[in-house]
Every structure is written in structure tokens, then in C-alpha cells.
XYZ file of N, CA and C in Angstrom:
498
model
N -8.327 26.028 -0.598
C -7.736 25.746 -1.896
C -6.516 24.835 -1.764
N -5.852 24.846 -0.603
C -4.669 24.025 -0.395
C -4.968 22.543 -0.455
N -6.131 22.148 0.075
C -6.501 20.735 0.055
C -6.757 20.254 -1.369
N -7.302 21.126 -2.217
C -7.533 20.754 -3.618
C -6.218 20.483 -4.335
N -5.225 21.309 -4.066
C -3.902 21.102 -4.680
C -3.276 19.801 -4.205
N -3.389 19.558 -2.906
C -2.821 18.332 -2.341
C -3.518 17.098 -2.909
N -4.837 17.159 -3.027
C -5.575 16.032 -3.603
C -5.194 15.806 -5.064
N -5.034 16.886 -5.815
C -4.626 16.762 -7.219
C -3.229 16.142 -7.313
N -2.308 16.620 -6.493
C -0.947 16.075 -6.498
C -0.959 14.591 -6.143
N -1.786 14.224 -5.190
C -1.873 12.818 -4.784
C -2.478 11.970 -5.895
N -3.478 12.495 -6.598
C -4.067 11.771 -7.736
C -3.020 11.517 -8.814
N -2.229 12.548 -9.125
C -1.180 12.406 -10.142
C -0.146 11.373 -9.690
N 0.279 11.473 -8.433
C 1.261 10.527 -7.897
C 0.716 9.101 -7.931
N -0.530 8.923 -7.534
C -1.138 7.585 -7.558
C -1.171 7.014 -8.964
N -1.507 7.845 -9.942
C -1.548 7.365 -11.330
C -0.156 6.997 -11.832
N 0.853 7.739 -11.399
C 2.221 7.421 -11.806
C 2.706 6.127 -11.157
N 2.286 5.884 -9.942
C 2.755 4.714 -9.203
C 2.064 3.431 -9.653
N 0.815 3.524 -10.068
C 0.061 2.312 -10.371
C 0.632 1.564 -11.582
N 1.242 2.247 -12.524
C 1.812 1.570 -13.700
C 3.000 0.687 -13.307
N 3.989 1.186 -12.548
C 5.050 0.278 -12.100
C 4.525 -0.872 -11.230
N 3.449 -0.640 -10.496
C 2.854 -1.718 -9.694
C 2.333 -2.832 -10.599
N 1.675 -2.446 -11.693
C 1.189 -3.449 -12.645
C 2.361 -4.206 -13.265
N 3.417 -3.485 -13.599
C 4.597 -4.132 -14.173
C 5.254 -5.070 -13.168
N 5.235 -4.701 -11.887
C 5.813 -5.554 -10.846
C 5.033 -6.862 -10.720
N 3.715 -6.790 -10.783
C 2.900 -8.010 -10.714
C 3.175 -8.885 -11.936
N 3.248 -8.271 -13.105
C 3.562 -9.022 -14.319
C 4.963 -9.633 -14.226
N 5.922 -8.850 -13.732
C 7.282 -9.353 -13.559
C 7.342 -10.524 -12.593
N 6.606 -10.438 -11.495
C 6.566 -11.534 -10.526
C 5.989 -12.793 -11.171
N 4.951 -12.629 -11.979
C 4.353 -13.778 -12.663
C 5.351 -14.415 -13.627
N 6.080 -13.591 -14.356
C 7.092 -14.111 -15.291
C 8.208 -14.838 -14.549
N 8.671 -14.251 -13.454
C 9.749 -14.866 -12.673
C 9.306 -16.207 -12.100
N 8.096 -16.264 -11.564
C 7.610 -17.522 -10.996
C 7.383 -18.574 -12.073
N 6.930 -18.155 -13.243
C 6.760 -19.092 -14.358
C 8.113 -19.652 -14.778
N 9.107 -18.780 -14.892
C 10.462 -19.229 -15.218
C 10.977 -20.198 -14.158
N 10.731 -19.876 -12.900
C 11.204 -20.710 -11.800
C 10.629 -22.119 -11.888
N 9.339 -22.213 -12.136
C 8.694 -23.525 -12.251
C 9.244 -24.278 -13.459
N 9.365 -23.593 -14.590
C 9.881 -24.241 -15.801
C 11.327 -24.689 -15.610
N 12.143 -23.864 -14.992
C 13.553 -24.208 -14.788
C 13.691 -25.433 -13.884
N 12.878 -25.493 -12.845
C 12.952 -26.651 -11.941
C 12.399 -27.908 -12.606
N 11.312 -27.776 -13.333
C 10.645 -28.951 -13.901
C 11.377 -29.500 -15.130
N 11.680 -28.614 -16.082
C 12.259 -29.078 -17.340
C 13.771 -29.258 -17.283
N 14.451 -28.374 -16.578
C 15.911 -28.395 -16.599
C 16.527 -28.874 -15.287
N 15.696 -29.184 -14.309
C 16.158 -29.649 -12.991
C 17.175 -28.688 -12.381
N 16.973 -27.410 -12.652
C 17.862 -26.359 -12.155
C 17.341 -25.849 -10.813
N 18.204 -25.790 -9.815
C 17.737 -25.240 -8.535
C 17.480 -23.730 -8.663
N 16.499 -23.292 -7.953
C 16.191 -21.860 -7.962
C 16.336 -21.342 -6.542
N 16.985 -20.200 -6.423
C 17.153 -19.645 -5.081
C 16.696 -18.199 -4.990
N 16.766 -17.473 -6.059
C 16.437 -16.052 -5.995
C 15.034 -15.731 -6.494
N 14.451 -16.625 -7.274
C 13.197 -16.314 -7.953
C 12.033 -16.072 -6.996
N 11.855 -16.948 -6.028
C 10.709 -16.810 -5.126
C 10.784 -15.514 -4.329
N 11.948 -15.230 -3.773
C 12.082 -13.999 -2.982
C 11.959 -12.744 -3.839
N 12.490 -12.794 -5.037
C 12.352 -11.646 -5.932
C 10.879 -11.396 -6.243
N 10.156 -12.470 -6.519
C 8.722 -12.331 -6.794
C 7.985 -11.786 -5.573
N 8.340 -12.264 -4.391
C 7.708 -11.764 -3.163
C 8.009 -10.280 -2.981
N 9.250 -9.876 -3.198
C 9.617 -8.459 -3.064
C 8.820 -7.600 -4.052
N 8.682 -8.086 -5.284
C 7.902 -7.346 -6.286
C 6.432 -7.242 -5.882
N 5.888 -8.327 -5.352
C 4.487 -8.309 -4.930
C 4.278 -7.434 -3.694
N 5.248 -7.404 -2.800
C 5.176 -6.495 -1.649
C 5.132 -5.056 -2.151
N 6.008 -4.745 -3.091
C 6.027 -3.394 -3.651
C 4.712 -3.028 -4.311
N 4.193 -3.937 -5.129
C 2.930 -3.664 -5.825
C 1.786 -3.497 -4.834
N 1.752 -4.327 -3.821
C 0.673 -4.269 -2.831
C 0.708 -2.972 -2.041
N 1.859 -2.647 -1.492
C 1.934 -1.478 -0.617
C 1.884 -0.165 -1.388
N 2.538 -0.109 -2.547
C 2.510 1.141 -3.305
C 1.155 1.412 -3.955
N 0.386 0.369 -4.234
C -0.919 0.601 -4.855
C -2.026 0.854 -3.832
N -1.727 0.736 -2.559
C -2.735 0.935 -1.516
C -3.386 2.305 -1.557
N -2.599 3.347 -1.747
C -3.153 4.706 -1.796
C -4.037 4.884 -3.028
N -3.639 4.302 -4.148
C -4.453 4.386 -5.364
C -5.805 3.709 -5.149
N -5.773 2.511 -4.588
C -7.015 1.777 -4.337
C -7.898 2.553 -3.362
N -7.289 3.139 -2.334
C -8.055 3.933 -1.372
C -8.677 5.157 -2.041
N -7.959 5.763 -2.967
C -8.505 6.943 -3.650
C -9.766 6.599 -4.443
N -9.897 5.340 -4.846
C -11.091 4.863 -5.552
C -12.124 4.289 -4.583
N -11.801 4.311 -3.299
C -12.617 3.686 -2.251
C -12.799 2.206 -2.589
N -11.721 1.589 -3.078
C -11.788 0.212 -3.535
C -11.491 -0.832 -2.491
N -11.152 -0.435 -1.270
C -10.895 -1.420 -0.231
C -12.208 -2.024 0.245
N -12.117 -3.140 0.910
C -13.296 -3.857 1.373
C -14.103 -2.987 2.325
N -15.392 -2.939 2.101
C -16.287 -2.172 2.963
C -17.588 -2.927 3.166
N -18.304 -2.561 4.206
C -19.589 -3.184 4.497
C -20.674 -2.173 4.159
N -21.283 -2.352 3.004
C -22.291 -1.406 2.536
C -23.666 -1.669 3.136
N -23.855 -2.827 3.762
C -25.152 -3.128 4.368
C -25.459 -2.138 5.480
N -24.455 -1.742 6.227
C -24.642 -0.777 7.311
C -25.020 0.584 6.735
N -24.380 0.980 5.664
C -24.653 2.285 5.055
C -26.109 2.399 4.606
N -26.676 1.316 4.135
C -28.064 1.340 3.664
C -29.058 1.529 4.808
N -28.660 1.143 6.007
C -29.554 1.251 7.164
C -29.515 2.623 7.827
N -28.457 3.388 7.573
C -28.260 4.658 8.267
C -28.791 5.835 7.461
N -29.101 6.897 8.179
C -29.480 8.144 7.509
C -28.238 8.755 6.862
N -28.435 9.756 6.008
C -27.291 10.409 5.355
C -26.347 11.005 6.388
N -26.903 11.671 7.384
C -26.082 12.308 8.421
C -25.295 11.258 9.214
N -25.973 10.192 9.627
C -25.304 9.127 10.379
C -24.240 8.447 9.520
N -24.516 8.299 8.241
C -23.545 7.677 7.341
C -22.313 8.561 7.164
N -22.504 9.887 7.090
C -21.351 10.798 7.001
C -20.494 10.698 8.256
N -21.147 10.623 9.407
C -20.410 10.491 10.671
C -19.665 9.163 10.706
N -20.331 8.094 10.259
C -19.689 6.773 10.212
C -18.461 6.800 9.313
N -18.591 7.399 8.139
C -17.462 7.471 7.205
C -16.318 8.298 7.777
N -16.641 9.369 8.449
C -15.619 10.195 9.083
C -14.897 9.392 10.158
N -15.651 8.651 10.950
C -15.073 7.818 12.000
C -14.179 6.734 11.406
N -14.670 6.047 10.377
C -13.907 4.972 9.740
C -12.629 5.521 9.109
N -12.730 6.650 8.405
C -11.535 7.253 7.803
C -10.528 7.665 8.870
N -11.012 8.226 9.963
C -10.118 8.626 11.050
C -9.433 7.438 11.690
N -10.191 6.377 11.947
C -9.626 5.168 12.535
C -8.636 4.510 11.578
N -8.981 4.457 10.305
C -8.072 3.893 9.296
C -6.788 4.702 9.219
N -6.915 6.027 9.268
C -5.737 6.895 9.254
C -4.824 6.581 10.437
N -5.397 6.463 11.629
C -4.584 6.185 12.820
C -3.883 4.834 12.714
N -4.599 3.813 12.249
C -3.993 2.497 12.087
C -2.852 2.540 11.077
N -3.098 3.148 9.928
C -2.075 3.201 8.877
C -0.887 4.060 9.290
N -1.136 5.124 10.049
C -0.035 5.955 10.548
C 0.850 5.135 11.480
N 0.238 4.333 12.351
C 1.014 3.471 13.242
C 1.799 2.439 12.436
N 1.149 1.813 11.461
C 1.794 0.809 10.614
C 2.963 1.430 9.854
N 2.777 2.627 9.320
C 3.853 3.317 8.591
C 5.024 3.603 9.522
N 4.719 4.099 10.716
C 5.781 4.400 11.687
C 6.570 3.135 12.028
N 5.864 2.018 12.303
C 6.552 0.766 12.623
C 7.366 0.270 11.427
N 6.854 0.457 10.223
C 7.592 0.041 9.027
C 8.876 0.841 8.873
N 8.815 2.150 9.159
C 10.026 2.967 9.082
C 11.036 2.529 10.140
N 10.576 2.134 11.332
C 11.524 1.667 12.354
C 12.141 0.333 11.938
N 11.346 -0.558 11.334
C 11.897 -1.817 10.824
C 12.923 -1.556 9.726
N 12.600 -0.650 8.830
C 13.524 -0.290 7.751
C 14.846 0.215 8.318
N 14.763 1.156 9.259
C 15.975 1.727 9.846
C 16.807 0.651 10.545
N 16.138 -0.215 11.293
C 16.839 -1.275 12.005
C 17.504 -2.248 11.026
N 16.780 -2.663 9.995
C 17.334 -3.599 9.015
C 18.501 -2.982 8.259
N 18.409 -1.691 7.971
C 19.478 -1.009 7.245
C 20.735 -0.890 8.100
N 20.574 -0.450 9.340
C 21.737 -0.224 10.209
C 22.356 -1.517 10.727
N 21.537 -2.546 10.930
C 22.057 -3.803 11.472
C 22.342 -4.837 10.392
N 22.075 -4.496 9.140
C 22.395 -5.377 8.023
C 21.587 -6.664 7.975
N 20.322 -6.619 8.364
C 19.486 -7.821 8.336
C 19.295 -8.306 6.903
N 19.375 -9.615 6.749
C 19.115 -10.242 5.453
C 18.109 -11.370 5.658
N 17.544 -11.848 4.556
C 16.604 -12.969 4.671
C 17.386 -14.236 4.991
N 16.668 -15.269 5.408
C 17.326 -16.520 5.809
C 17.579 -17.471 4.647
N 17.297 -17.051 3.438
C 17.497 -17.934 2.289
C 18.977 -17.994 1.916
N 19.298 -18.894 1.000
C 20.688 -18.985 0.541
C 21.091 -17.745 -0.244
N 20.135 -17.105 -0.881
C 20.419 -15.864 -1.608
C 20.673 -14.739 -0.626
N 19.821 -14.618 0.378
C 20.007 -13.651 1.459
C 19.973 -12.184 1.074
N 18.938 -11.714 0.366
C 18.881 -10.288 0.034
C 18.639 -9.451 1.292
N 19.057 -8.203 1.273
C 18.857 -7.343 2.447
C 17.368 -7.065 2.676
N 16.969 -7.108 3.939
C 15.561 -6.901 4.278
C 15.147 -5.442 4.284
N 16.115 -4.531 4.190
C 15.721 -3.125 4.141
C 14.942 -2.821 2.859
N 15.116 -3.648 1.840
C 14.409 -3.411 0.575
C 12.891 -3.555 0.757
N 12.393 -4.716 1.222
C 10.931 -4.788 1.387
C 10.420 -3.880 2.501
N 11.219 -3.674 3.542
C 10.778 -2.794 4.631
C 10.656 -1.348 4.158
N 11.560 -0.923 3.288
C 11.468 0.453 2.779
C 10.231 0.626 1.902
N 9.918 -0.399 1.129
C 8.736 -0.353 0.271
C 7.464 -0.346 1.122
N 7.450 -1.172 2.174
C 6.304 -1.174 3.088
C 6.128 0.198 3.722
N 7.226 0.775 4.181
C 7.159 2.073 4.858
C 6.685 3.174 3.913
N 7.246 3.215 2.726
C 6.852 4.254 1.766
C 5.400 4.072 1.326
N 5.010 2.837 1.042
C 3.637 2.572 0.623
C 2.625 2.895 1.709
N 2.922 2.519 2.938
C 2.001 2.835 4.036
C 1.973 4.330 4.307
N 3.081 5.011 4.093
C 3.091 6.468 4.257
C 2.193 7.130 3.218
N 2.245 6.635 1.987
C 1.358 7.166 0.943
C -0.112 6.886 1.259
N -0.397 5.682 1.746
C -1.771 5.348 2.118
C -2.244 6.224 3.274
N -1.366 6.469 4.237
C -1.701 7.341 5.365
C -1.995 8.752 4.877
N -1.180 9.239 3.965
C -1.408 10.572 3.402
C -2.737 10.630 2.649
N -3.041 9.588 1.885
C -4.310 9.526 1.158
C -5.486 9.561 2.131
N -5.387 8.797 3.199
C -6.463 8.778 4.200
C -6.601 10.126 4.895
N -5.478 10.769 5.167
C -5.523 12.090 5.795
C -6.225 13.095 4.882
N -5.884 13.069 3.600
C -6.532 13.971 2.645
C -8.038 13.721 2.578
N -8.431 12.460 2.571
C -9.857 12.141 2.525
C -10.560 12.575 3.810
N -9.899 12.396 4.943
C -10.472 12.795 6.231
C -10.673 14.308 6.280
N -9.651 15.056 5.871
C -9.744 16.519 5.869
C -10.812 16.975 4.873
N -10.894 16.324 3.723
C -11.928 16.666 2.735
C -13.325 16.435 3.291
N -13.504 15.335 4.003
C -14.808 15.058 4.626
C -15.148 16.112 5.668
N -14.141 16.493 6.457
C -14.374 17.540 7.461
C -14.755 18.852 6.791
N -14.040 19.192 5.725
C -14.324 20.442 5.012
C -15.720 20.401 4.392
N -16.103 19.268 3.838
C -17.434 19.129 3.238
C -18.516 19.214 4.303
N -18.235 18.676 5.473
C -19.201 18.730 6.575
C -19.409 20.166 7.037
N -18.303 20.922 7.121
C -18.394 22.323 7.542
C -19.150 23.159 6.511
N -18.944 22.870 5.219
C -19.625 23.619 4.161
C -21.124 23.333 4.147
N -21.507 22.099 4.510
C -22.927 21.738 4.463
C -23.712 22.286 5.655
N -23.017 22.749 6.673
C -23.713 23.276 7.863
C -24.048 24.728 7.726
């Protein structure tokens, strides 16, 4: 019963996160449109717009990863699934979920180390605006942690379903 609660909590969290992600993409589009218009029509230099848009898109990309995974919306090769038996396909999915979990766990761990390093050493971007790099690194770390948690829940659910079917 614990896994059901965790999956429900993750579904709710994913739904709450996806709305700000959509707003971030829309905000990035507005900022970039303003940037182009300001440079073209008013000959105004822009220094913060591109990086702000990139930061927003990083946030939207990484925070929405767990939501997309919950829908199994990431790129997959279904041609292989059609060739395999149901049992072989379940094993393949378990293997893929486990491997994806390990990769994302490593990526999340490295993102947290980058975040900590950027925060403590005061790293900033090389632009004239120079925003602190702990901002995108923290978003990467949190988003990858959520994706890792989503993959772990799916892996455990597959294991539980496999045990029930035996």
C-alpha cells in the first residue's frame, strides 16, 4: 500500500509542477520576442534576456521530466517490443527502467555537486549580466531528482506487478 501512496503523491506533485513549466516556456517565448523587437526596432542592446530565457527553459525541461516519464512520453523504440513475447517485454522494460534510474541518479548526484560548488564558490555566467550559476544547477538537480524518484517508483511498481503475476 505504501507504493500506491507514493505514486499518488508523485502524480499530484507532477501535476502541480507542469503548470509552472508551461508558464516558464511561455515566459521564455515572450522574453525572446521582446529581445528581438528591442534590438530590431529600438536598437537597444540586450544582455539579460537570452540568459533569462535559457534559465526558464532549463527549469521547464528538467522539472517536467518526471511528468513526461509518468506518461511514458520519452522517446522509446516500440519496434523491439512488437518482436518480443509479453514476458520478454516485461523483462526488457524492467531492465530499461533500472538502467534509466541508475543514469538519472548519477546525473542528479552530479547536478547536486555542481550546485553546491557553484553556490559556495560564487560561480557566475560569463555574460555581462553574470547571473549566479547555482540557479540553473539547482533546477537541474531538483528536476533530475524528481525524475529519478519517478523512475524508482515505476521500477518498484514493475517489480511488485511481476511478483503478483507469479
